Structures are given as structure tokens and as C-alpha cells.
């Protein structure tokens, strides 16, 4: 069955870094565009970053541009989100999302930025 499993979240101090991973299985990963979303308490889910199926195109929300980097390894069927210079407002549950003709969500992983 289709699975998207996020890992790498946790608690980090402001200014710190984390790298999220999302391991995919059960579908043709290399044909899907991949996205990271996040949802903070009491807020709507927002798009953070997008990467094309072959990894040659990326886009970012203005709030994370220059601090976050999305990448993928199609051989490992994994998409990554490198998060640097983290701020308390980056605190949220982060979700990976796969989309082509169908769409799939991961279960989400908590990222907390706090001193």
C-alpha cells in the first residue's frame, strides 16, 4: 500500500537546524511532484516547498525562502527538507505530499522551535 513516512522532527532552539525526511513506498515515486506543507496550532495548513519529479525545479513560500531547501533522491524514494535558521514561528506539524494523477499525504511530524 502507499506510504509516506516522515522522520527527523523534534525540538530545536531558535537559529538551529533540522532535516526532515519523507520515505515513500507503494507508488512510482520518481513520477510524482513532492511538496512539504506545515500546520501550526489554530492555523490553516500552508505550502512550504515544492520539488518537481526529477528535482530540477523548486519553489518556496516567502516565509522560508533562503532558509529551507527541498531535495529528493529518487533512487532512495525519499524527499528531504533541510531547515536552517529556524524561528519559533516555524513550529508546526510538517507533512509531505505526493501529487500526480493521485495525491497522497504523510502522517505528519512535529517540529518545535523553542528556547
mmCIF file with all atom_site columns, C-alpha atoms in Angstrom:
data_model
loop_
_atom_site.group_PDB
_atom_site.id
_atom_site.type_symbol
_atom_site.label_atom_id
_atom_site.label_alt_id
_atom_site.label_comp_id
_atom_site.label_asym_id
_atom_site.label_entity_id
_atom_site.label_seq_id
_atom_site.pdbx_PDB_ins_code
_atom_site.Cartn_x
_atom_site.Cartn_y
_atom_site.Cartn_z
_atom_site.occupancy
_atom_site.B_iso_or_equiv
_atom_site.pdbx_formal_charge
_atom_site.auth_seq_id
_atom_site.auth_comp_id
_atom_site.auth_asym_id
_atom_site.auth_atom_id
_atom_site.pdbx_PDB_model_num
ATOM 1   C CA . UNK A 1 1   ? 0.000  0.000  0.000   1.00 0.00 ? 1   UNK A CA 1
ATOM 2   C CA . UNK A 1 2   ? 1.006  3.638  -0.371  1.00 0.00 ? 2   UNK A CA 1
ATOM 3   C CA . UNK A 1 3   ? 3.059  5.041  2.471   1.00 0.00 ? 3   UNK A CA 1
ATOM 4   C CA . UNK A 1 4   ? 4.746  8.371  3.136   1.00 0.00 ? 4   UNK A CA 1
ATOM 5   C CA . UNK A 1 5   ? 6.662  8.281  6.399   1.00 0.00 ? 5   UNK A CA 1
ATOM 6   C CA . UNK A 1 6   ? 8.211  11.466 7.772   1.00 0.00 ? 6   UNK A CA 1
ATOM 7   C CA . UNK A 1 7   ? 11.140 11.498 10.177  1.00 0.00 ? 7   UNK A CA 1
ATOM 8   C CA . UNK A 1 8   ? 13.680 13.932 11.606  1.00 0.00 ? 8   UNK A CA 1
ATOM 9   C CA . UNK A 1 9   ? 11.422 16.264 13.539  1.00 0.00 ? 9   UNK A CA 1
ATOM 10  C CA . UNK A 1 10  ? 11.817 17.305 17.144  1.00 0.00 ? 10  UNK A CA 1
ATOM 11  C CA . UNK A 1 11  ? 12.707 20.183 19.426  1.00 0.00 ? 11  UNK A CA 1
ATOM 12  C CA . UNK A 1 12  ? 15.374 22.686 18.363  1.00 0.00 ? 12  UNK A CA 1
ATOM 13  C CA . UNK A 1 13  ? 16.497 26.076 19.635  1.00 0.00 ? 13  UNK A CA 1
ATOM 14  C CA . UNK A 1 14  ? 15.956 29.217 17.568  1.00 0.00 ? 14  UNK A CA 1
ATOM 15  C CA . UNK A 1 15  ? 18.684 29.519 14.969  1.00 0.00 ? 15  UNK A CA 1
ATOM 16  C CA . UNK A 1 16  ? 19.174 25.774 14.826  1.00 0.00 ? 16  UNK A CA 1
ATOM 17  C CA . UNK A 1 17  ? 18.707 23.290 12.011  1.00 0.00 ? 17  UNK A CA 1
ATOM 18  C CA . UNK A 1 18  ? 16.746 20.142 11.301  1.00 0.00 ? 18  UNK A CA 1
ATOM 19  C CA . UNK A 1 19  ? 16.462 17.898 8.278   1.00 0.00 ? 19  UNK A CA 1
ATOM 20  C CA . UNK A 1 20  ? 13.144 16.221 7.639   1.00 0.00 ? 20  UNK A CA 1
ATOM 21  C CA . UNK A 1 21  ? 12.935 13.084 5.519   1.00 0.00 ? 21  UNK A CA 1
ATOM 22  C CA . UNK A 1 22  ? 9.906  11.517 3.881   1.00 0.00 ? 22  UNK A CA 1
ATOM 23  C CA . UNK A 1 23  ? 10.305 7.925  2.713   1.00 0.00 ? 23  UNK A CA 1
ATOM 24  C CA . UNK A 1 24  ? 7.846  6.802  0.046   1.00 0.00 ? 24  UNK A CA 1
ATOM 25  C CA . UNK A 1 25  ? 6.622  3.376  -0.949  1.00 0.00 ? 25  UNK A CA 1
ATOM 26  C CA . UNK A 1 26  ? 3.780  1.808  -2.876  1.00 0.00 ? 26  UNK A CA 1
ATOM 27  C CA . UNK A 1 27  ? 3.754  4.167  -5.860  1.00 0.00 ? 27  UNK A CA 1
ATOM 28  C CA . UNK A 1 28  ? 6.021  5.363  -8.650  1.00 0.00 ? 28  UNK A CA 1
ATOM 29  C CA . UNK A 1 29  ? 7.879  7.995  -6.636  1.00 0.00 ? 29  UNK A CA 1
ATOM 30  C CA . UNK A 1 30  ? 10.002 9.363  -9.485  1.00 0.00 ? 30  UNK A CA 1
ATOM 31  C CA . UNK A 1 31  ? 6.918  10.406 -11.468 1.00 0.00 ? 31  UNK A CA 1
ATOM 32  C CA . UNK A 1 32  ? 5.380  12.449 -8.651  1.00 0.00 ? 32  UNK A CA 1
ATOM 33  C CA . UNK A 1 33  ? 5.946  16.054 -7.706  1.00 0.00 ? 33  UNK A CA 1
ATOM 34  C CA . UNK A 1 34  ? 6.578  16.320 -3.984  1.00 0.00 ? 34  UNK A CA 1
ATOM 35  C CA . UNK A 1 35  ? 5.632  19.024 -1.529  1.00 0.00 ? 35  UNK A CA 1
ATOM 36  C CA . UNK A 1 36  ? 6.103  19.872 2.114   1.00 0.00 ? 36  UNK A CA 1
ATOM 37  C CA . UNK A 1 37  ? 3.257  21.528 3.995   1.00 0.00 ? 37  UNK A CA 1
ATOM 38  C CA . UNK A 1 38  ? 3.001  22.623 7.592   1.00 0.00 ? 38  UNK A CA 1
ATOM 39  C CA . UNK A 1 39  ? 0.204  23.385 10.010  1.00 0.00 ? 39  UNK A CA 1
ATOM 40  C CA . UNK A 1 40  ? 0.626  25.378 13.180  1.00 0.00 ? 40  UNK A CA 1
ATOM 41  C CA . UNK A 1 41  ? -1.914 25.188 16.027  1.00 0.00 ? 41  UNK A CA 1
ATOM 42  C CA . UNK A 1 42  ? -5.029 27.162 15.160  1.00 0.00 ? 42  UNK A CA 1
ATOM 43  C CA . UNK A 1 43  ? -3.834 27.917 11.636  1.00 0.00 ? 43  UNK A CA 1
ATOM 44  C CA . UNK A 1 44  ? -4.555 26.557 8.191   1.00 0.00 ? 44  UNK A CA 1
ATOM 45  C CA . UNK A 1 45  ? -2.189 24.151 6.501   1.00 0.00 ? 45  UNK A CA 1
ATOM 46  C CA . UNK A 1 46  ? 0.270  26.073 4.353   1.00 0.00 ? 46  UNK A CA 1
ATOM 47  C CA . UNK A 1 47  ? 2.507  25.081 1.470   1.00 0.00 ? 47  UNK A CA 1
ATOM 48  C CA . UNK A 1 48  ? 6.189  25.295 2.378   1.00 0.00 ? 48  UNK A CA 1
ATOM 49  C CA . UNK A 1 49  ? 8.133  23.913 -0.588  1.00 0.00 ? 49  UNK A CA 1
ATOM 50  C CA . UNK A 1 50  ? 7.680  22.066 -3.870  1.00 0.00 ? 50  UNK A CA 1
ATOM 51  C CA . UNK A 1 51  ? 10.027 19.973 -5.972  1.00 0.00 ? 51  UNK A CA 1
ATOM 52  C CA . UNK A 1 52  ? 9.420  18.563 -9.438  1.00 0.00 ? 52  UNK A CA 1
ATOM 53  C CA . UNK A 1 53  ? 9.544  14.853 -10.117 1.00 0.00 ? 53  UNK A CA 1
ATOM 54  C CA . UNK A 1 54  ? 13.124 14.969 -11.408 1.00 0.00 ? 54  UNK A CA 1
ATOM 55  C CA . UNK A 1 55  ? 14.244 17.601 -8.935  1.00 0.00 ? 55  UNK A CA 1
ATOM 56  C CA . UNK A 1 56  ? 15.089 20.319 -11.429 1.00 0.00 ? 56  UNK A CA 1
ATOM 57  C CA . UNK A 1 57  ? 12.523 22.827 -10.214 1.00 0.00 ? 57  UNK A CA 1
ATOM 58  C CA . UNK A 1 58  ? 11.853 24.022 -6.664  1.00 0.00 ? 58  UNK A CA 1
ATOM 59  C CA . UNK A 1 59  ? 9.650  26.716 -5.188  1.00 0.00 ? 59  UNK A CA 1
ATOM 60  C CA . UNK A 1 60  ? 9.304  28.033 -1.658  1.00 0.00 ? 60  UNK A CA 1
ATOM 61  C CA . UNK A 1 61  ? 6.953  30.023 0.496   1.00 0.00 ? 61  UNK A CA 1
ATOM 62  C CA . UNK A 1 62  ? 8.256  33.537 1.094   1.00 0.00 ? 62  UNK A CA 1
ATOM 63  C CA . UNK A 1 63  ? 8.421  32.820 4.820   1.00 0.00 ? 63  UNK A CA 1
ATOM 64  C CA . UNK A 1 64  ? 11.069 30.103 4.365   1.00 0.00 ? 64  UNK A CA 1
ATOM 65  C CA . UNK A 1 65  ? 12.920 31.273 1.256   1.00 0.00 ? 65  UNK A CA 1
ATOM 66  C CA . UNK A 1 66  ? 16.669 31.343 1.839   1.00 0.00 ? 66  UNK A CA 1
ATOM 67  C CA . UNK A 1 67  ? 16.403 29.204 4.980   1.00 0.00 ? 67  UNK A CA 1
ATOM 68  C CA . UNK A 1 68  ? 14.795 25.932 3.802   1.00 0.00 ? 68  UNK A CA 1
ATOM 69  C CA . UNK A 1 69  ? 15.893 23.642 0.980   1.00 0.00 ? 69  UNK A CA 1
ATOM 70  C CA . UNK A 1 70  ? 13.829 20.863 -0.541  1.00 0.00 ? 70  UNK A CA 1
ATOM 71  C CA . UNK A 1 71  ? 15.584 17.998 -2.315  1.00 0.00 ? 71  UNK A CA 1
ATOM 72  C CA . UNK A 1 72  ? 14.912 14.422 -3.356  1.00 0.00 ? 72  UNK A CA 1
ATOM 73  C CA . UNK A 1 73  ? 16.679 11.168 -4.059  1.00 0.00 ? 73  UNK A CA 1
ATOM 74  C CA . UNK A 1 74  ? 14.623 9.130  -6.494  1.00 0.00 ? 74  UNK A CA 1
ATOM 75  C CA . UNK A 1 75  ? 16.856 6.101  -6.011  1.00 0.00 ? 75  UNK A CA 1
ATOM 76  C CA . UNK A 1 76  ? 16.006 6.116  -2.312  1.00 0.00 ? 76  UNK A CA 1
ATOM 77  C CA . UNK A 1 77  ? 12.400 7.232  -2.888  1.00 0.00 ? 77  UNK A CA 1
ATOM 78  C CA . UNK A 1 78  ? 12.894 9.968  -0.341  1.00 0.00 ? 78  UNK A CA 1
ATOM 79  C CA . UNK A 1 79  ? 12.268 13.701 -0.233  1.00 0.00 ? 79  UNK A CA 1
ATOM 80  C CA . UNK A 1 80  ? 14.050 15.978 2.223   1.00 0.00 ? 80  UNK A CA 1
ATOM 81  C CA . UNK A 1 81  ? 13.512 19.371 3.784   1.00 0.00 ? 81  UNK A CA 1
ATOM 82  C CA . UNK A 1 82  ? 16.638 20.978 5.174   1.00 0.00 ? 82  UNK A CA 1
ATOM 83  C CA . UNK A 1 83  ? 15.601 23.702 7.611   1.00 0.00 ? 83  UNK A CA 1
ATOM 84  C CA . UNK A 1 84  ? 18.190 26.226 8.771   1.00 0.00 ? 84  UNK A CA 1
ATOM 85  C CA . UNK A 1 85  ? 17.988 29.378 10.871  1.00 0.00 ? 85  UNK A CA 1
ATOM 86  C CA . UNK A 1 86  ? 14.799 28.088 12.450  1.00 0.00 ? 86  UNK A CA 1
ATOM 87  C CA . UNK A 1 87  ? 12.445 30.535 14.127  1.00 0.00 ? 87  UNK A CA 1
ATOM 88  C CA . UNK A 1 88  ? 9.722  29.970 16.731  1.00 0.00 ? 88  UNK A CA 1
ATOM 89  C CA . UNK A 1 89  ? 7.139  30.696 14.027  1.00 0.00 ? 89  UNK A CA 1
ATOM 90  C CA . UNK A 1 90  ? 8.367  27.606 12.138  1.00 0.00 ? 90  UNK A CA 1
ATOM 91  C CA . UNK A 1 91  ? 6.824  25.486 14.899  1.00 0.00 ? 91  UNK A CA 1
ATOM 92  C CA . UNK A 1 92  ? 4.230  23.244 13.258  1.00 0.00 ? 92  UNK A CA 1
ATOM 93  C CA . UNK A 1 93  ? 3.383  19.747 12.175  1.00 0.00 ? 93  UNK A CA 1
ATOM 94  C CA . UNK A 1 94  ? 5.110  19.153 8.844   1.00 0.00 ? 94  UNK A CA 1
ATOM 95  C CA . UNK A 1 95  ? 3.567  16.929 6.187   1.00 0.00 ? 95  UNK A CA 1
ATOM 96  C CA . UNK A 1 96  ? 4.927  15.547 2.965   1.00 0.00 ? 96  UNK A CA 1
ATOM 97  C CA . UNK A 1 97  ? 2.607  15.283 -0.006  1.00 0.00 ? 97  UNK A CA 1
ATOM 98  C CA . UNK A 1 98  ? 2.905  13.443 -3.298  1.00 0.00 ? 98  UNK A CA 1
ATOM 99  C CA . UNK A 1 99  ? 0.879  14.502 -6.309  1.00 0.00 ? 99  UNK A CA 1
ATOM 100 C CA . UNK A 1 100 ? 0.485  13.461 -9.900  1.00 0.00 ? 100 UNK A CA 1
ATOM 101 C CA . UNK A 1 101 ? -2.790 11.955 -11.084 1.00 0.00 ? 101 UNK A CA 1
ATOM 102 C CA . UNK A 1 102 ? -3.388 10.922 -7.489  1.00 0.00 ? 102 UNK A CA 1
ATOM 103 C CA . UNK A 1 103 ? -2.351 12.551 -4.253  1.00 0.00 ? 103 UNK A CA 1
ATOM 104 C CA . UNK A 1 104 ? -1.037 11.118 -1.003  1.00 0.00 ? 104 UNK A CA 1
ATOM 105 C CA . UNK A 1 105 ? -0.300 12.610 2.422   1.00 0.00 ? 105 UNK A CA 1
ATOM 106 C CA . UNK A 1 106 ? 2.161  11.582 5.082   1.00 0.00 ? 106 UNK A CA 1
ATOM 107 C CA . UNK A 1 107 ? 1.039  11.358 8.698   1.00 0.00 ? 107 UNK A CA 1
ATOM 108 C CA . UNK A 1 108 ? 2.953  14.460 9.751   1.00 0.00 ? 108 UNK A CA 1
ATOM 109 C CA . UNK A 1 109 ? 5.795  15.127 12.150  1.00 0.00 ? 109 UNK A CA 1
ATOM 110 C CA . UNK A 1 110 ? 6.147  17.736 14.867  1.00 0.00 ? 110 UNK A CA 1
ATOM 111 C CA . UNK A 1 111 ? 8.802  20.439 14.673  1.00 0.00 ? 111 UNK A CA 1
ATOM 112 C CA . UNK A 1 112 ? 9.106  22.695 17.705  1.00 0.00 ? 112 UNK A CA 1
ATOM 113 C CA . UNK A 1 113 ? 11.416 25.704 17.753  1.00 0.00 ? 113 UNK A CA 1
ATOM 114 C CA . UNK A 1 114 ? 11.820 26.994 21.278  1.00 0.00 ? 114 UNK A CA 1
ATOM 115 C CA . UNK A 1 115 ? 14.462 28.013 23.772  1.00 0.00 ? 115 UNK A CA 1
#
